Coordinates of C-alpha atoms in Angstrom, one line a residue:
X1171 CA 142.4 149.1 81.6
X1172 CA 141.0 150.9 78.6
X1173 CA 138.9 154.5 79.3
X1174 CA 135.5 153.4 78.1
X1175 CA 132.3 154.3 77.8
X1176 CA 129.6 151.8 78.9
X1177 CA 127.8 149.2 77.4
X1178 CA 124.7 147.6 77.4
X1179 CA 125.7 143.8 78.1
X1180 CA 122.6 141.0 77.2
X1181 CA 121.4 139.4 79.7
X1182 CA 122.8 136.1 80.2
X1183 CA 121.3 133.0 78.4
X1184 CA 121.6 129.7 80.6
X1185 CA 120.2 127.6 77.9
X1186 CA 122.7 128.4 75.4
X1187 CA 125.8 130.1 76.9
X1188 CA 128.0 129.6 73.2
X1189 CA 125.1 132.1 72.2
X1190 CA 125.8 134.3 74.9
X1191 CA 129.2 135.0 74.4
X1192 CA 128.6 135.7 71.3
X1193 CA 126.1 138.4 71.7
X1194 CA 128.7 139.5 73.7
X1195 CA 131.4 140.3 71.8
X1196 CA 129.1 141.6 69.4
X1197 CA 128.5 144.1 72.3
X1198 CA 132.2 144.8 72.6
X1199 CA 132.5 145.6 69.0
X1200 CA 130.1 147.8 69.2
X1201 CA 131.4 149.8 72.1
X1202 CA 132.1 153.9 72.0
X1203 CA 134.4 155.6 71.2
X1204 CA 136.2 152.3 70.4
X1205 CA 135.8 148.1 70.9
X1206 CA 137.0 146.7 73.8
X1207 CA 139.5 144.3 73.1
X1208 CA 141.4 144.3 76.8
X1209 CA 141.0 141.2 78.3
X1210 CA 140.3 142.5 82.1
X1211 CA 138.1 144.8 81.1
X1212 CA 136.0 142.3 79.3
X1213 CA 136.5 140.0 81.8
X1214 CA 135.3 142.3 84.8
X1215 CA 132.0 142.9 81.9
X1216 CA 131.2 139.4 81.9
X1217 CA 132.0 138.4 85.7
X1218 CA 129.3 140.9 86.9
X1219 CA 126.3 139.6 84.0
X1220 CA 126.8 136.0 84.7
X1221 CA 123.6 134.6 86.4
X1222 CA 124.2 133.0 90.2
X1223 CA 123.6 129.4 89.0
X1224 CA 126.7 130.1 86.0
X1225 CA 128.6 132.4 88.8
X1226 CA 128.8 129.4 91.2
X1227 CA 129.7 126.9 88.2
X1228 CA 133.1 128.6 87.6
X1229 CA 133.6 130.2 90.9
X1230 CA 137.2 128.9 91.4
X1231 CA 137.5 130.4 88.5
X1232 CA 136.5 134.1 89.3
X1233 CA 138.2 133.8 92.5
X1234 CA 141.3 133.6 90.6
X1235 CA 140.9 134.6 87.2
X1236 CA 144.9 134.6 86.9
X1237 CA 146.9 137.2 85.2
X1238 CA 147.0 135.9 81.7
X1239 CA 143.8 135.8 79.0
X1240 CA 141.2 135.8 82.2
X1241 CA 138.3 136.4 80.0
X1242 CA 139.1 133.9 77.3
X1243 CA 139.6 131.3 80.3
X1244 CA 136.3 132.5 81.9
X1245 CA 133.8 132.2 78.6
X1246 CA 136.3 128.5 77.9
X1247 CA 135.2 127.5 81.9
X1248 CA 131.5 129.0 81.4
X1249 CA 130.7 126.8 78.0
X1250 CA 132.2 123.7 79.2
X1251 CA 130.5 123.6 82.7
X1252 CA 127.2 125.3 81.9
X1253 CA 126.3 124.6 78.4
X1254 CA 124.8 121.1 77.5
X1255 CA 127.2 118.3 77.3
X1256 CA 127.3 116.5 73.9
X1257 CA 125.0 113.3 75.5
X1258 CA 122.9 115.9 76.8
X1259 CA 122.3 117.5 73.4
X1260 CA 122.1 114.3 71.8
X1261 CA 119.6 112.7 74.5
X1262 CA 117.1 115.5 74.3
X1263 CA 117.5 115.8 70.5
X1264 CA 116.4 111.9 70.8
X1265 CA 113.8 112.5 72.9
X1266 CA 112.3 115.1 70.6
X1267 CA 111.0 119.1 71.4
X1268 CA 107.3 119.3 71.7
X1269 CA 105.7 121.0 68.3
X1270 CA 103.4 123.0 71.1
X1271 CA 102.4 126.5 69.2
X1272 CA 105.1 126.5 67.3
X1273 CA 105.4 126.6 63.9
X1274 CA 107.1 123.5 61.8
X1275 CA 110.1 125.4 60.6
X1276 CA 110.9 127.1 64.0
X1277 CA 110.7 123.5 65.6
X1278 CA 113.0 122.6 63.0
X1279 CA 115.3 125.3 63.5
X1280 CA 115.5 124.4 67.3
X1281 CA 116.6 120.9 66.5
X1282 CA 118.6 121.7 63.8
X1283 CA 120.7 124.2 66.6
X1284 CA 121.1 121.4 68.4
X1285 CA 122.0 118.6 65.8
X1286 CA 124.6 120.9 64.9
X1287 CA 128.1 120.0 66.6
X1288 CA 127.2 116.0 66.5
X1289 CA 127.2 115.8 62.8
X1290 CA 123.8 114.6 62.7
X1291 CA 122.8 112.8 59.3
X1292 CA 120.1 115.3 58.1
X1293 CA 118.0 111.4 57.2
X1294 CA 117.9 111.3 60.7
X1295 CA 116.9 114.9 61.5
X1296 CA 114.4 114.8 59.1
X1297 CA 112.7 111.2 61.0
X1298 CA 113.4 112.8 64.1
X1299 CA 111.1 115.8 62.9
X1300 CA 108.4 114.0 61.5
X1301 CA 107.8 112.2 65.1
X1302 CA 106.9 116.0 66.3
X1303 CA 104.2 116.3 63.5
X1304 CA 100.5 115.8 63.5
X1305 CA 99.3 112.7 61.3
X1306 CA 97.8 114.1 58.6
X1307 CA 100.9 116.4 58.4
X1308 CA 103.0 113.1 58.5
X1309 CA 100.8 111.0 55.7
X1310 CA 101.3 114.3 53.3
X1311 CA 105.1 114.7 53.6
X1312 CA 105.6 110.9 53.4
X1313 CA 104.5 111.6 49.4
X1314 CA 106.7 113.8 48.8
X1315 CA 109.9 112.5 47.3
X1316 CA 112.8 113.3 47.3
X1317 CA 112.2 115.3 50.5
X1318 CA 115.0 116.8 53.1
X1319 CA 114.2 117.9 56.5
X1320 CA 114.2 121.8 55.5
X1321 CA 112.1 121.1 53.0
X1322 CA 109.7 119.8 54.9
X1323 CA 109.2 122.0 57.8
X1324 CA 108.7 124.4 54.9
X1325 CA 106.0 122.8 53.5
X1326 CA 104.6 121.6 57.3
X1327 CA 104.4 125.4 57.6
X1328 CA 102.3 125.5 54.3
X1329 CA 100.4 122.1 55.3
X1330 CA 99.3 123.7 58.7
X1331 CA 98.0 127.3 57.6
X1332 CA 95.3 125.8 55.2
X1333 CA 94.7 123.0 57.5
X1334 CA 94.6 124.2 60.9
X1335 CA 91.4 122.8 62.0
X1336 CA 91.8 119.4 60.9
X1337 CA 95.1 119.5 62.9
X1338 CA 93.1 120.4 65.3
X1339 CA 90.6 118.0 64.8
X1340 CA 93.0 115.1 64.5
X1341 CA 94.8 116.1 67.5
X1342 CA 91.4 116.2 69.6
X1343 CA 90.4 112.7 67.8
X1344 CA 93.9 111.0 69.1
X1345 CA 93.5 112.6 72.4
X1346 CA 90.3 111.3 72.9
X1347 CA 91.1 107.7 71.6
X1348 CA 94.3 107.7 74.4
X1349 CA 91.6 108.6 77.0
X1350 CA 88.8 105.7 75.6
X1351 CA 92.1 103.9 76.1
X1352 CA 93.0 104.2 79.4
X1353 CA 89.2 104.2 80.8
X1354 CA 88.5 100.5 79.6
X1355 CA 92.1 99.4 81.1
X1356 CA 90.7 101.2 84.2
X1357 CA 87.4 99.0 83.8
X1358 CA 88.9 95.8 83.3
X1359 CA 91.4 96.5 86.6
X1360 CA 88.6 97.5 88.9
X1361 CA 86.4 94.0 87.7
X1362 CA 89.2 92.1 88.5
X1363 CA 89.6 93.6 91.4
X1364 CA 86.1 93.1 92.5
X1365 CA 86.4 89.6 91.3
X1366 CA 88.8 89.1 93.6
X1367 CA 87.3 90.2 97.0
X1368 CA 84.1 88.6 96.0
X1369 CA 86.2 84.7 95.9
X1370 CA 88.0 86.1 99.1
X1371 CA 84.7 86.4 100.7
X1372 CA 83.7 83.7 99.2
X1373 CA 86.7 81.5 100.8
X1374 CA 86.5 83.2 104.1
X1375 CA 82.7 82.0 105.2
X1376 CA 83.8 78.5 103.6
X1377 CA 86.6 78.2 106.3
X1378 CA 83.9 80.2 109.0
X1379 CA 81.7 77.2 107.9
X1380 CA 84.0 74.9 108.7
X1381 CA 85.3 75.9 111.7
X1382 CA 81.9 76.1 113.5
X1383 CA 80.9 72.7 112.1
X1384 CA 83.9 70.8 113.9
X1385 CA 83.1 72.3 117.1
X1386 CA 79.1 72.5 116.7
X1387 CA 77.6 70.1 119.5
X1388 CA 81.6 70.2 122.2
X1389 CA 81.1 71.5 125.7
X1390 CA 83.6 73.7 126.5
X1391 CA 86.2 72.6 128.7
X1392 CA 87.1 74.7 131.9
X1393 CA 89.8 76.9 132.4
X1394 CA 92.1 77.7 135.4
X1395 CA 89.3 80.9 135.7
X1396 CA 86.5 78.8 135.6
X1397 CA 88.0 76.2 138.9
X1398 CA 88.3 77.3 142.1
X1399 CA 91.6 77.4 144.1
X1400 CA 91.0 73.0 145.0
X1401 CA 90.0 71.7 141.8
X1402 CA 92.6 74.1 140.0
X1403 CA 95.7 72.6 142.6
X1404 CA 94.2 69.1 143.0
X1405 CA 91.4 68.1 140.3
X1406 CA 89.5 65.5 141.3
X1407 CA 91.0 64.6 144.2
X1408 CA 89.9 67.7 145.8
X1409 CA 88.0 68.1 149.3
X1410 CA 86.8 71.0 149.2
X1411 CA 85.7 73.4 146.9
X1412 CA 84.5 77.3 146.5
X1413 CA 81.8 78.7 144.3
X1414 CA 81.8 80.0 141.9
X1415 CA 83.8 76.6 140.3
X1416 CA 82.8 74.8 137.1
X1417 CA 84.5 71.5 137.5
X1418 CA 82.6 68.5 136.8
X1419 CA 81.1 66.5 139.5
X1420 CA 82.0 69.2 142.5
X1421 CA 81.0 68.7 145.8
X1422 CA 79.5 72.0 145.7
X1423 CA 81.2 72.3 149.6
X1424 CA 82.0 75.6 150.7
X1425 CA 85.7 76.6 152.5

């Protein structure tokens, strides 16, 4: 192993390991009194800098590193099981970053990192960008012709730091048109809804109605509770009978 002095390794970068590594060996170059170019050395540099999460990803790895290249294997192991995979990259290029505080051109530059290894037709970059734009922003680009997707999050950049309150006017104006939105939707649902328990009210004293106008004007009939022990066992061939005892016609004998 080489006789080194230390370095100052960067700490490591989940999102973008590639990057990592190659802040990395920018660090080796830079390394007094000379690079480091030995392969254990750097190896043992970047095994104690990897974050947990990356640490367990390749830990069959570190466990045995082998005897041969061990740090090219390691940073070879790291990018392919911690970086994004290429549908990853793709998917969340799709799905489009948030402008948020940004500026236009470092929105761009985020996707353009990210277009990058999929050959990305710079057409469809420059859609893809314009989806992450304000309105107004939008409508001024679109006349603009020819126009490529750098030079519009150049001129975005432009657009926005004359026009930053109507941005933020516009923004404020679609915000509050989503909400208007989703309160009537609300408003219709909860009629309905009332609607609906006032015809299952409705449809419940009909059937109460009903029910009490078949047996309106029936006597009750007895039950076993109601007879006593004779005109339970023998009805109206009974003898005898005990009070209390609601059958009909009883002698009204006592046992």
């Amino acid at each position: 192993m080489e006789d080194i002095s230390a370095v100052k390794i960067p700490a490591f970068v989940s999102s973008d390991p590639a990057l990592w590594f190659g802040m990395l060996e920018s660090t080796f170059e830079l390394a007094i009194p000379k690079p480091i170019t030995d392969e254990r050395t750097k190896y043992n540099y970047c095994v104690a800098h990897l974050s947990p999460d990356a640490a367990m990803a390749v830990r069959d790895v570190i466990l045995s590193p082998g005897s041969t290249n061990p740090y090219s294997k390691l940073k070879e192991e790291v990018i392919a099981r911690c970086g994004e995979s290429k549908s990853q990259e793709i998917r969340r290029l799709l799905a489009g970053e948030q402008l948020g505080d940004r500026k236009p051109s470092e929105l761009f530059r985020v996707m353009q990192r990210r277009s990058e290894s999929h050959n990305v037709a710079d057409s469809l970059l420059l859609e893809l960008f314009l989806q992450q734009l304000p309105p107004n922003v939008q409508s001024i680009l679109a006349s603009i012709q020819p126009l490529t997707a750098q030079k519009a999050s150049e001129v975005a950049d432009r657009i926005l730091e004359v026009t930053p309150a109507q941005v933020s006017a516009a923004s404020k104006y679609s915000s509050a048109n989503s909400d208007n939105c989703s309160e009537s939707e609300l408003l219709k649902e909860l009629k309905f809804l009332r609607q609906e328990v006032k015809e299952l009210r409705r449809s419940r004293s009909f059937s109460r109605n009903r029910f009490n106008s078949r047996n309106r004007g029936k006597s009750p009939k007895p039950t076993a509770s109601n007879l006593c022990w004779y005109h339970y066992k023998f009805a109206e061939k009974a003898r005898k009978c005990i009070q209390p005892c609601s059958f009909q016609g009883n002698l009204n004998g006592q046992e």
